[in-house]
Amino acid sequence: MEVREEVRQLAEPIAAEDGLELVDVEFLVQGGRRTIRVLLDRPGGIRVGDCARFSRRLSDCLDMNQTVSGSYHLEVSSPGLDRPIKTLEAVQRFAGQRVALTTAVPYDGRRNYEGELLGPSEGRAGIRTDEGDEYWFVWAEVKTAHLVVDPWAQLRRGGSTR
């Protein structure tokens, strides 16, 4: 089993016990340095104390299970404003918001889409582009998807940023 999946299996119950959502797990090797990056969220946002408590508990589990041999760096944080969308449950939660989506294979000659997230519906997620076109994708064929933060959107709609 790959390290990323092992970490996910250890991290999910720890996150659930604390009422946290496990958004993503990454295992990176850069210049000989191994990093495990865990993204957590919860309704209303995640706090530094949540990340610190989770980090201590996960680190103990990783060491006890010897998931990663040798040294590694563990990073635990919130997913940020450009939060990745990793599951159909997240598609449901963030439907109506602006996203950027990349497919594994081209549709209509393109792989990159941006617009309003639609769905889910029958295992698929949709996107409505600014031109008003709708595209629907089998979720397994979506390579990446993340929220797009547009600080000027409210101004374009005639609102205030205050």
Coordinates of C-alpha atoms in Angstrom, one line a residue:
M1 CA 0.0 0.0 0.0
E2 CA 1.3 3.4 -0.8
V3 CA 2.3 5.9 1.9
R4 CA -0.4 8.4 1.0
E5 CA -3.2 5.8 1.4
E6 CA -1.7 4.4 4.7
V7 CA -1.6 8.0 6.1
R8 CA -5.2 8.6 5.0
Q9 CA -6.4 5.4 6.7
L10 CA -4.7 6.5 10.0
A11 CA -5.8 10.1 9.7
E12 CA -9.5 9.7 8.9
P13 CA -10.6 8.2 12.3
I14 CA -8.4 10.8 14.2
A15 CA -10.0 13.6 12.2
A16 CA -13.5 12.2 12.7
E17 CA -13.0 11.9 16.5
D18 CA -12.3 15.7 16.6
G19 CA -15.2 16.6 14.3
L20 CA -12.8 17.4 11.5
E21 CA -13.0 16.7 7.7
L22 CA -9.9 15.1 6.2
V23 CA -9.7 17.1 2.9
D24 CA -6.5 15.6 1.4
V25 CA -3.3 13.8 2.1
E26 CA -0.1 14.3 0.1
F27 CA 3.2 12.6 0.3
L28 CA 6.0 14.6 -1.3
V29 CA 9.7 13.8 -1.8
Q30 CA 11.7 16.9 -2.8
G31 CA 15.5 17.0 -2.7
G32 CA 15.6 14.0 -0.4
R33 CA 13.2 15.6 2.1
R34 CA 10.0 13.7 2.7
T35 CA 6.9 15.6 3.6
I36 CA 3.4 14.4 4.6
R37 CA 0.9 17.2 4.1
V38 CA -2.6 16.9 5.6
L39 CA -5.4 19.3 4.9
L40 CA -8.3 19.5 7.4
D41 CA -11.5 21.5 7.5
R42 CA -14.7 21.9 9.5
P43 CA -17.8 24.0 9.2
G44 CA -16.9 27.5 10.5
G45 CA -13.2 26.9 9.8
I46 CA -10.2 25.2 11.4
R47 CA -8.1 26.7 14.2
V48 CA -4.4 26.5 14.8
G49 CA -5.1 24.5 18.0
D50 CA -7.1 21.9 16.0
C51 CA -4.1 21.5 13.6
A52 CA -1.6 21.2 16.4
R53 CA -3.7 18.6 18.4
F54 CA -4.3 16.6 15.2
S55 CA -0.6 16.8 14.2
R56 CA 0.6 15.4 17.6
R57 CA -1.9 12.5 17.4
L58 CA -1.2 11.6 13.8
S59 CA 2.6 11.8 14.3
D60 CA 2.3 9.3 17.2
C61 CA 0.3 6.9 15.0
L62 CA 2.7 7.3 12.1
D63 CA 5.7 6.5 14.3
M64 CA 3.9 3.6 16.1
N65 CA 2.9 2.1 12.8
Q66 CA 6.2 2.9 11.1
T67 CA 4.3 4.2 8.1
V68 CA 7.3 6.2 6.9
S69 CA 10.7 4.8 7.5
G70 CA 13.3 7.4 8.5
S71 CA 12.7 11.0 9.0
Y72 CA 9.8 13.0 7.5
H73 CA 8.2 16.4 8.0
L74 CA 4.5 16.5 8.9
E75 CA 2.5 19.6 7.8
V76 CA -1.1 19.9 9.0
S77 CA -3.2 22.9 7.8
S78 CA -6.5 24.2 6.5
P79 CA -7.1 23.8 2.8
G80 CA -7.1 27.6 2.3
L81 CA -9.4 29.8 0.2
D82 CA -8.6 27.8 -3.0
R83 CA -9.7 24.6 -1.3
P84 CA -9.3 21.4 -3.4
I85 CA -12.6 19.6 -4.2
K86 CA -11.7 15.9 -3.8
T87 CA -15.1 14.1 -3.4
L88 CA -18.7 14.2 -4.6
E89 CA -19.6 15.1 -1.1
A90 CA -17.5 18.2 -1.5
V91 CA -19.1 18.9 -4.8
Q92 CA -22.5 18.9 -3.0
R93 CA -21.1 21.2 -0.3
F94 CA -19.6 23.7 -2.7
A95 CA -22.2 23.6 -5.5
G96 CA -22.9 27.1 -6.7
Q97 CA -19.4 28.4 -6.0
R98 CA -16.7 29.2 -8.6
V99 CA -14.2 26.4 -9.4
A100 CA -11.4 25.5 -11.8
L101 CA -11.6 21.9 -13.0
T102 CA -9.2 19.8 -15.0
T103 CA -10.2 16.5 -16.6
A104 CA -7.9 13.6 -17.1
V105 CA -8.9 13.3 -20.8
P106 CA -10.0 16.2 -23.1
Y107 CA -13.7 16.9 -23.7
D108 CA -14.6 19.0 -26.7
G109 CA -10.9 19.5 -27.3
R110 CA -10.1 20.9 -23.8
R111 CA -9.3 19.8 -20.3
N112 CA -9.5 23.0 -18.3
Y113 CA -12.8 24.6 -17.3
E114 CA -13.7 27.4 -14.9
G115 CA -17.2 28.5 -13.7
E116 CA -20.0 27.6 -11.3
L117 CA -19.9 24.1 -9.8
L118 CA -23.0 22.1 -10.5
G119 CA -24.1 18.8 -9.0
P120 CA -23.5 16.2 -8.0
S121 CA -25.9 14.1 -10.1
E122 CA -25.6 10.3 -10.8
G123 CA -21.9 10.2 -9.9
R124 CA -21.1 13.3 -12.1
A125 CA -20.2 16.9 -11.4
G126 CA -21.0 19.7 -13.7
I127 CA -19.7 23.2 -14.4
R128 CA -21.4 26.2 -16.0
T129 CA -18.9 28.4 -17.7
D130 CA -19.2 32.2 -17.9
E131 CA -20.5 31.8 -21.4
G132 CA -23.4 29.8 -20.0
D133 CA -22.3 26.4 -21.4
E134 CA -22.8 23.4 -19.1
Y135 CA -20.4 20.4 -19.0
W136 CA -20.9 17.3 -16.9
F137 CA -18.1 14.9 -16.0
V138 CA -17.9 11.5 -14.4
W139 CA -16.2 12.3 -11.2
A140 CA -13.6 9.6 -11.6
E141 CA -12.5 11.5 -14.8
V142 CA -11.9 14.8 -13.0
K143 CA -8.1 15.1 -12.4
T144 CA -8.2 18.2 -10.2
A145 CA -10.8 20.7 -9.0
H146 CA -10.5 23.6 -6.6
L147 CA -12.4 26.7 -5.5
V148 CA -11.5 29.9 -7.3
V149 CA -11.4 33.0 -5.1
D150 CA -12.5 36.1 -7.1
P151 CA -12.1 39.2 -4.9
W152 CA -13.6 41.4 -7.5
A153 CA -16.8 39.3 -8.0
Q154 CA -18.8 41.2 -5.4
L155 CA -17.8 44.6 -6.8
R156 CA -18.9 43.4 -10.3
R157 CA -22.3 42.5 -8.8
G158 CA -22.6 46.0 -7.3
G159 CA -21.8 45.1 -3.7
S160 CA -19.3 46.5 -1.2
T161 CA -16.1 44.7 -0.1
R162 CA -16.6 45.9 3.5

